[in-house]
Coordinates of C-alpha atoms and ligand atoms in Angstrom, one line a residue:
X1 CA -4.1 34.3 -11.3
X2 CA -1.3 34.9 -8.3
X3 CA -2.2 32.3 -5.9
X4 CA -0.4 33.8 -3.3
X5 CA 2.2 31.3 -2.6
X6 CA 5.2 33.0 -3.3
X7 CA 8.3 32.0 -0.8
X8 CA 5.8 29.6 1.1
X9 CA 7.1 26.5 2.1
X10 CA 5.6 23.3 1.4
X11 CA 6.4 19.8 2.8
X12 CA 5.3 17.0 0.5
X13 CA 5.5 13.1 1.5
X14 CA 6.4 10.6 -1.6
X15 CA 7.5 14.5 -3.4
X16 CA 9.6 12.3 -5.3
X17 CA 8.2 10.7 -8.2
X18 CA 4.4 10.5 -9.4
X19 CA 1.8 12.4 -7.9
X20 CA 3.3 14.0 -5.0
X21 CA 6.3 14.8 -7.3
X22 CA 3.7 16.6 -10.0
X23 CA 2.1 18.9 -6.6
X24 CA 5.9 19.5 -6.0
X25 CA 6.8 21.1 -9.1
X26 CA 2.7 22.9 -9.4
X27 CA 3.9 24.3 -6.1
X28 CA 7.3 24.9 -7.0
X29 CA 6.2 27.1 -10.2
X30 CA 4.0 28.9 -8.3
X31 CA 7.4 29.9 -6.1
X32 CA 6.9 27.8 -2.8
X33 CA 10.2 26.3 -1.1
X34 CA 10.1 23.2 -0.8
X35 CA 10.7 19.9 1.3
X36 CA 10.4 16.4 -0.8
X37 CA 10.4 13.1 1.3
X38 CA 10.9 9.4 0.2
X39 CA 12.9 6.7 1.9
X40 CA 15.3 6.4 -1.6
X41 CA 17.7 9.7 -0.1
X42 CA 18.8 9.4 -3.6
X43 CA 16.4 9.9 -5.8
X44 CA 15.1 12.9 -3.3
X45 CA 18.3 14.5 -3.5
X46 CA 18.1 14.2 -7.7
X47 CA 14.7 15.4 -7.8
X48 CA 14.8 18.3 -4.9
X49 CA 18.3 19.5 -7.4
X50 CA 16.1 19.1 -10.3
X51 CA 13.1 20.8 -9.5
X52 CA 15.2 23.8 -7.4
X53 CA 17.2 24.1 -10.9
X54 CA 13.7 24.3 -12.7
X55 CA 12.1 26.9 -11.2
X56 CA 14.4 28.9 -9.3
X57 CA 13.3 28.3 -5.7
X58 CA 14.8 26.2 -2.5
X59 CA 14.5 22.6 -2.4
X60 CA 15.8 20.0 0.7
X61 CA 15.4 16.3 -0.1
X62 CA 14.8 14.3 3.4
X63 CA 15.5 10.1 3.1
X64 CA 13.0 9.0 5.6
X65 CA 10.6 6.4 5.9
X66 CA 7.1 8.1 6.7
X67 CA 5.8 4.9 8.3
X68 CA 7.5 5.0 11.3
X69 CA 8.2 7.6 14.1
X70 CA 11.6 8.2 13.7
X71 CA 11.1 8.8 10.3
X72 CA 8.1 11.5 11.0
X73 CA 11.0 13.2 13.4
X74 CA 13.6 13.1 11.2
X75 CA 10.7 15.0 8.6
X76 CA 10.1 17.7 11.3
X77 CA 13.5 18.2 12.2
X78 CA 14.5 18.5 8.8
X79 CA 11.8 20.8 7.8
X80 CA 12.9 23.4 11.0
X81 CA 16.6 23.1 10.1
X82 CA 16.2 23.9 6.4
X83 CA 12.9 26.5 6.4
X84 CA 12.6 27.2 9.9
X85 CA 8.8 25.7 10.0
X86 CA 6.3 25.1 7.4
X87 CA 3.3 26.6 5.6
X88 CA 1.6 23.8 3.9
X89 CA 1.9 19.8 4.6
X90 CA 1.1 17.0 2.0
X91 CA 0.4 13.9 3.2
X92 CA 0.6 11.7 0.3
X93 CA 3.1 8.3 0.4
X94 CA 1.1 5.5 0.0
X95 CA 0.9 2.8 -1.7
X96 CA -1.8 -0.5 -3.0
X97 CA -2.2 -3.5 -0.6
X98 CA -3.4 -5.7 -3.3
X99 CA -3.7 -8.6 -0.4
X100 CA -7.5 -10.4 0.4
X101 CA -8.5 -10.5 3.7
X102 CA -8.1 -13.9 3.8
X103 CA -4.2 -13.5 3.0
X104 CA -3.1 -10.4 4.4
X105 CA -1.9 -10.6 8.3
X106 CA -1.3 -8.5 11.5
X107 CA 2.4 -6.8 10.4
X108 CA 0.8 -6.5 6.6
X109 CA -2.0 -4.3 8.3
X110 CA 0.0 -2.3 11.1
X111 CA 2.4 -1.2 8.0
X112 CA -0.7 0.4 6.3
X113 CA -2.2 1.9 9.2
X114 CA 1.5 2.8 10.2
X115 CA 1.7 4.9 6.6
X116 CA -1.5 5.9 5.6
X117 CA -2.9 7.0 9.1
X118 CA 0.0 7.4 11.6
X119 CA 1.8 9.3 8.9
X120 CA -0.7 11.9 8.7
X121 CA -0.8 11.9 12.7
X122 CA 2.5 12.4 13.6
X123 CA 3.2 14.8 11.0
X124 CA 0.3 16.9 12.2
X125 CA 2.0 17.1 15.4
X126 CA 5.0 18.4 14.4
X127 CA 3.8 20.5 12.2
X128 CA 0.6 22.0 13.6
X129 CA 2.7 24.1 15.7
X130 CA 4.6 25.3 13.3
X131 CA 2.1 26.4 11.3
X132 CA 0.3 28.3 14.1
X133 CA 4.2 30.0 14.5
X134 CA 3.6 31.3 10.9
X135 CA 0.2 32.6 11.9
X136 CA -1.5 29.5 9.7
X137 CA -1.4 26.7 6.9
X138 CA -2.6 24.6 4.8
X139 CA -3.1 20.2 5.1
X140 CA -4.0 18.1 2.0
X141 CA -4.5 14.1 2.9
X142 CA -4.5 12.1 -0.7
X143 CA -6.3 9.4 0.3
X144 CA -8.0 7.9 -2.8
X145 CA -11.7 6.8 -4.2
X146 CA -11.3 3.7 -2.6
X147 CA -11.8 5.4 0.9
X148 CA -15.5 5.7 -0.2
X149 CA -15.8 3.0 -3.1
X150 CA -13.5 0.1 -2.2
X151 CA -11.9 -2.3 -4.6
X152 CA -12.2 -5.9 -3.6
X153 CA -9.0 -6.5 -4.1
X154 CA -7.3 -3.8 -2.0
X155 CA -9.1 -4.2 1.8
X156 CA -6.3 -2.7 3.7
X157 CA -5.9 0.2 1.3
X158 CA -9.8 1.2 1.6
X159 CA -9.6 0.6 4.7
X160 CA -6.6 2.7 5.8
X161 CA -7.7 5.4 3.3
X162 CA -10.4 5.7 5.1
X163 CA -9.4 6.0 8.2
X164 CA -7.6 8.7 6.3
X165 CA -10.4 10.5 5.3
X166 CA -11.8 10.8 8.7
X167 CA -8.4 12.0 10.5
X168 CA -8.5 14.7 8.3
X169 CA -12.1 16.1 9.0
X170 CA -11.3 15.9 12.6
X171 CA -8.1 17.4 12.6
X172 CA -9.9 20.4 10.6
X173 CA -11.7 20.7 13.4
X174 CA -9.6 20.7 15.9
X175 CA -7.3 23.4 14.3
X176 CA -9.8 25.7 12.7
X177 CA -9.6 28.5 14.8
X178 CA -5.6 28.8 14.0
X179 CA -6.5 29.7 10.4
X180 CA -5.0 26.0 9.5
X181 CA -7.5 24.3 7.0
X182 CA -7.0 20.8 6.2
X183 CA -8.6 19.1 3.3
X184 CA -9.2 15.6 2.2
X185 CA -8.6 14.8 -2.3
X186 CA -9.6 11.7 -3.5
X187 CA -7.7 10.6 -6.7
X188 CA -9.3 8.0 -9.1
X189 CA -6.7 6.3 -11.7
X190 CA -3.8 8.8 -12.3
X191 CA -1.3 7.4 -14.7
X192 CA 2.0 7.6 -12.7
X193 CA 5.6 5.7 -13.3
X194 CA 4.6 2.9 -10.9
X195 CA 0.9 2.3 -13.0
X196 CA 3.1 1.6 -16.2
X197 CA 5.4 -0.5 -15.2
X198 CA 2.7 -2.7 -12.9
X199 CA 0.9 -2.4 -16.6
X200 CA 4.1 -3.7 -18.5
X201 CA 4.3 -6.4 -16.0
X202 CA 1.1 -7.8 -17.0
X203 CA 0.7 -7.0 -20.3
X204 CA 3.9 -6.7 -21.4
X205 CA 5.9 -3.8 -23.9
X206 CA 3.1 -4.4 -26.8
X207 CA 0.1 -4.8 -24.7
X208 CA 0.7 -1.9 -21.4
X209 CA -1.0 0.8 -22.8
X210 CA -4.4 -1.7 -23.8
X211 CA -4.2 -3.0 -20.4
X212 CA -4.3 0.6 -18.8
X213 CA -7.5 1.4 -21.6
X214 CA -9.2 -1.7 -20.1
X215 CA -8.4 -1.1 -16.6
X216 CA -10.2 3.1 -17.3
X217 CA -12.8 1.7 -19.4
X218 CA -14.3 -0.6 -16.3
X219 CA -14.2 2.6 -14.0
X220 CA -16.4 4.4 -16.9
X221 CA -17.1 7.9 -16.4
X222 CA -14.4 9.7 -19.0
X223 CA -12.7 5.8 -19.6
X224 CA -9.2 7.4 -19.3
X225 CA -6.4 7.7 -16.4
X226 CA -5.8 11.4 -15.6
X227 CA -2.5 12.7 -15.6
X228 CA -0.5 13.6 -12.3
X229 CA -0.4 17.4 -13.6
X230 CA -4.3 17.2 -13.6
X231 CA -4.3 16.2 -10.1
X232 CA -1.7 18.7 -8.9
X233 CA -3.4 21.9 -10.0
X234 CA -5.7 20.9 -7.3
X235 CA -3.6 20.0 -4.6
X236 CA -2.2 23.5 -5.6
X237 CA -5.4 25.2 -5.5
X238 CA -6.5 23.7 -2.3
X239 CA -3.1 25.1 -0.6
X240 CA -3.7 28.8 -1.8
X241 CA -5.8 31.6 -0.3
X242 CA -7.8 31.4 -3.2
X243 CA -9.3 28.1 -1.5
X244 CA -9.7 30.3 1.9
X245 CA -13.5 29.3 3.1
X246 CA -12.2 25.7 2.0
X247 CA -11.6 23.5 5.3
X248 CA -13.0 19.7 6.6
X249 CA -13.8 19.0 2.8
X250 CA -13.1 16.5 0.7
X251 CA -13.0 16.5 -3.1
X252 CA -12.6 14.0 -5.5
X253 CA -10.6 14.2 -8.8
X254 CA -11.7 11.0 -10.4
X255 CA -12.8 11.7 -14.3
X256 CA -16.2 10.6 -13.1
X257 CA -15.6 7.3 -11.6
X258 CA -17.3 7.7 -8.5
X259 CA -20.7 5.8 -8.3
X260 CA -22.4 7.6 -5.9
X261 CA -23.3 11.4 -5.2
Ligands
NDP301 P1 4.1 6.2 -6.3 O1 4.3 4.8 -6.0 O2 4.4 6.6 -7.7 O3 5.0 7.2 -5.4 C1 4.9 7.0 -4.0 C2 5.8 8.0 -3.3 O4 5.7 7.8 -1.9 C3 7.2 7.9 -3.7 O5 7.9 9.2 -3.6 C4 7.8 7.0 -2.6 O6 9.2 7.2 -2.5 C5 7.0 7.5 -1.4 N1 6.9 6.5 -0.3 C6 6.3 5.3 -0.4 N2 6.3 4.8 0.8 C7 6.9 5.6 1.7 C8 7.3 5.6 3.0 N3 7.0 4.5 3.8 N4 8.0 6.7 3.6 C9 8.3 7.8 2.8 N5 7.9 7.8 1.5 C10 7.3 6.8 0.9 O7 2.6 6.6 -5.9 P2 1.5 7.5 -6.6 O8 2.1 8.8 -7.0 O9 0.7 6.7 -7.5 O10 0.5 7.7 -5.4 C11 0.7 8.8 -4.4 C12 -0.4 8.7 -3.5 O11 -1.6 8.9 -4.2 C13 -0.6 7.4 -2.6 O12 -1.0 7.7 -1.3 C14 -1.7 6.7 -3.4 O13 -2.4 5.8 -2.5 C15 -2.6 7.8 -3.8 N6 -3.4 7.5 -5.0 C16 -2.8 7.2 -6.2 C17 -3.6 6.9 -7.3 C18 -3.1 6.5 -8.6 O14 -3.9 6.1 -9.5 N7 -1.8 6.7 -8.9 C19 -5.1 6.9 -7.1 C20 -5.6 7.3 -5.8 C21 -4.7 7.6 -4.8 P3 10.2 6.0 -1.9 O15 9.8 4.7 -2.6 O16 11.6 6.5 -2.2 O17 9.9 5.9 -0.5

């Protein structure tokens, strides 16, 4: 199936390794240009070679750090001097709290409503006008389950992520009549670099991969993490015109976890 993404050009928070780096190569093989962001410059320069190497389109690596304004700035202007504008924005860095309520304080919850939510605010501002240059686009949030199903362990992350969830409906709102349609995905456990070595840090070398089977058998539905390339064949989906009618949604990609209808 051509998705019609051919020579787009997609900006992609945390492109660098996990998740967002799995959209950024689904996007990259369906030929979409491509802007990868992470504060470690090197690391996005390695990956943004990589991946333009790999599938033969244009990739610029931006160092910035998402949870602050100058850092959202230094994305836009990046993303103009490189592509000129862009055609699809992926707001997904983020990261686990994994602080009580009773223990986290005031800078511990500006920093996660400073990435999670200003993030995706400050982006859209920079790049909703682009978008309606180029006649439209596409917006996926990754918040997570825990935006409708919180863990008790993680407040500030449900929290934030759901703040998230509701940015995005309204901003699908607000830009609906410039053929921008934004979109919410809710990810349940996706086995990324950072799960494993949070695993081996537990469980150690010899006991990672039963910790991980533990921590999928207590979510239940399939009992198993998905894999980043699972996820990103949605986030690729979602971007295309194949997902046109698609706008102010949010779907989850969760083997089943989620409790509730
Ligand atoms: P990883 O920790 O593997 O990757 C996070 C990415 O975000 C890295 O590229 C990192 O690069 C970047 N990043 C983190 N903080 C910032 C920042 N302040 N500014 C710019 N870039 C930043 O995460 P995952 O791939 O696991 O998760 C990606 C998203 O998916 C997150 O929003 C997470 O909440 C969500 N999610 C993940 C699930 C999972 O099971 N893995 C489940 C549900 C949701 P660098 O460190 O260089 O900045």
């Amino acid at each position: 199936m051509d998705l019609g993404l051919r020579d787009k050009v997609a900006i992609i928070t945390g492109g660098t390794v996990g998740i967002g780096l799995a959209v950024a190569e689904g996007l990259a093989a369906e030929g979409v240009n491509l802007v990868l962001v992470g504060r470690d410059k090197t690391r996005a320069d390695d990956e943004a070679a990589r991946v333009a190497s790999a599938y033969g389109i244009i990739a610029t690596a931006i160092g910035a750090d998402v949870a602050t304004a100058e850092g959202c700035g230094a994305v836009i202007a990046g993303t103009k001097k490189a592509f000129g504008g862009a055609d699809i924005l992926i707001n997904n860095a983020g990261t686990g709290s994994n602080e009580t309520i009773q223990d986290a304080d005031d800078a511990k919850w500006q920093y996660y409503w400073d990435l999670h939510v200003m993030a995706a605010v400050r982006l859209a501002r920079g790049v909703v006008p682009m978008m309606k240059q180029r006649g439209g686009g596409s917006v996926i949030h990754n918040a997570s389950i825990c935006a409708v199903q919180p863990l008790w362990y993680e407040p500030i992350y449900n929290t934030t992520k759901a703040a998230l969830m509701m940015f995005s409906k309204t901003l699908a709102n607000e830009v609906v009549g410039d053929n921008i349609r934004v979109n919410t995905i809710n990810p349940g456990l996706i086995r990324t670099p950072d799960w494993v070595k949070t695993a081996k840090q537990i469980a150690g070398e010899d006991g990672f991969e039963a910790h991980l089977q533990g921590v999928a058998d207590e979510a239940g539905g399939m009992k198993r993490f998905g894999s980043p390339e699972e996820l990103a064949n949605f986030f690729v989906f979602l971007c295309s015109d194949k997902a046109s009618y698609s706008t102010g949604s949010t779907y989850f990609v969760d083997g089943g976890w989620l409790k509730t209808v």
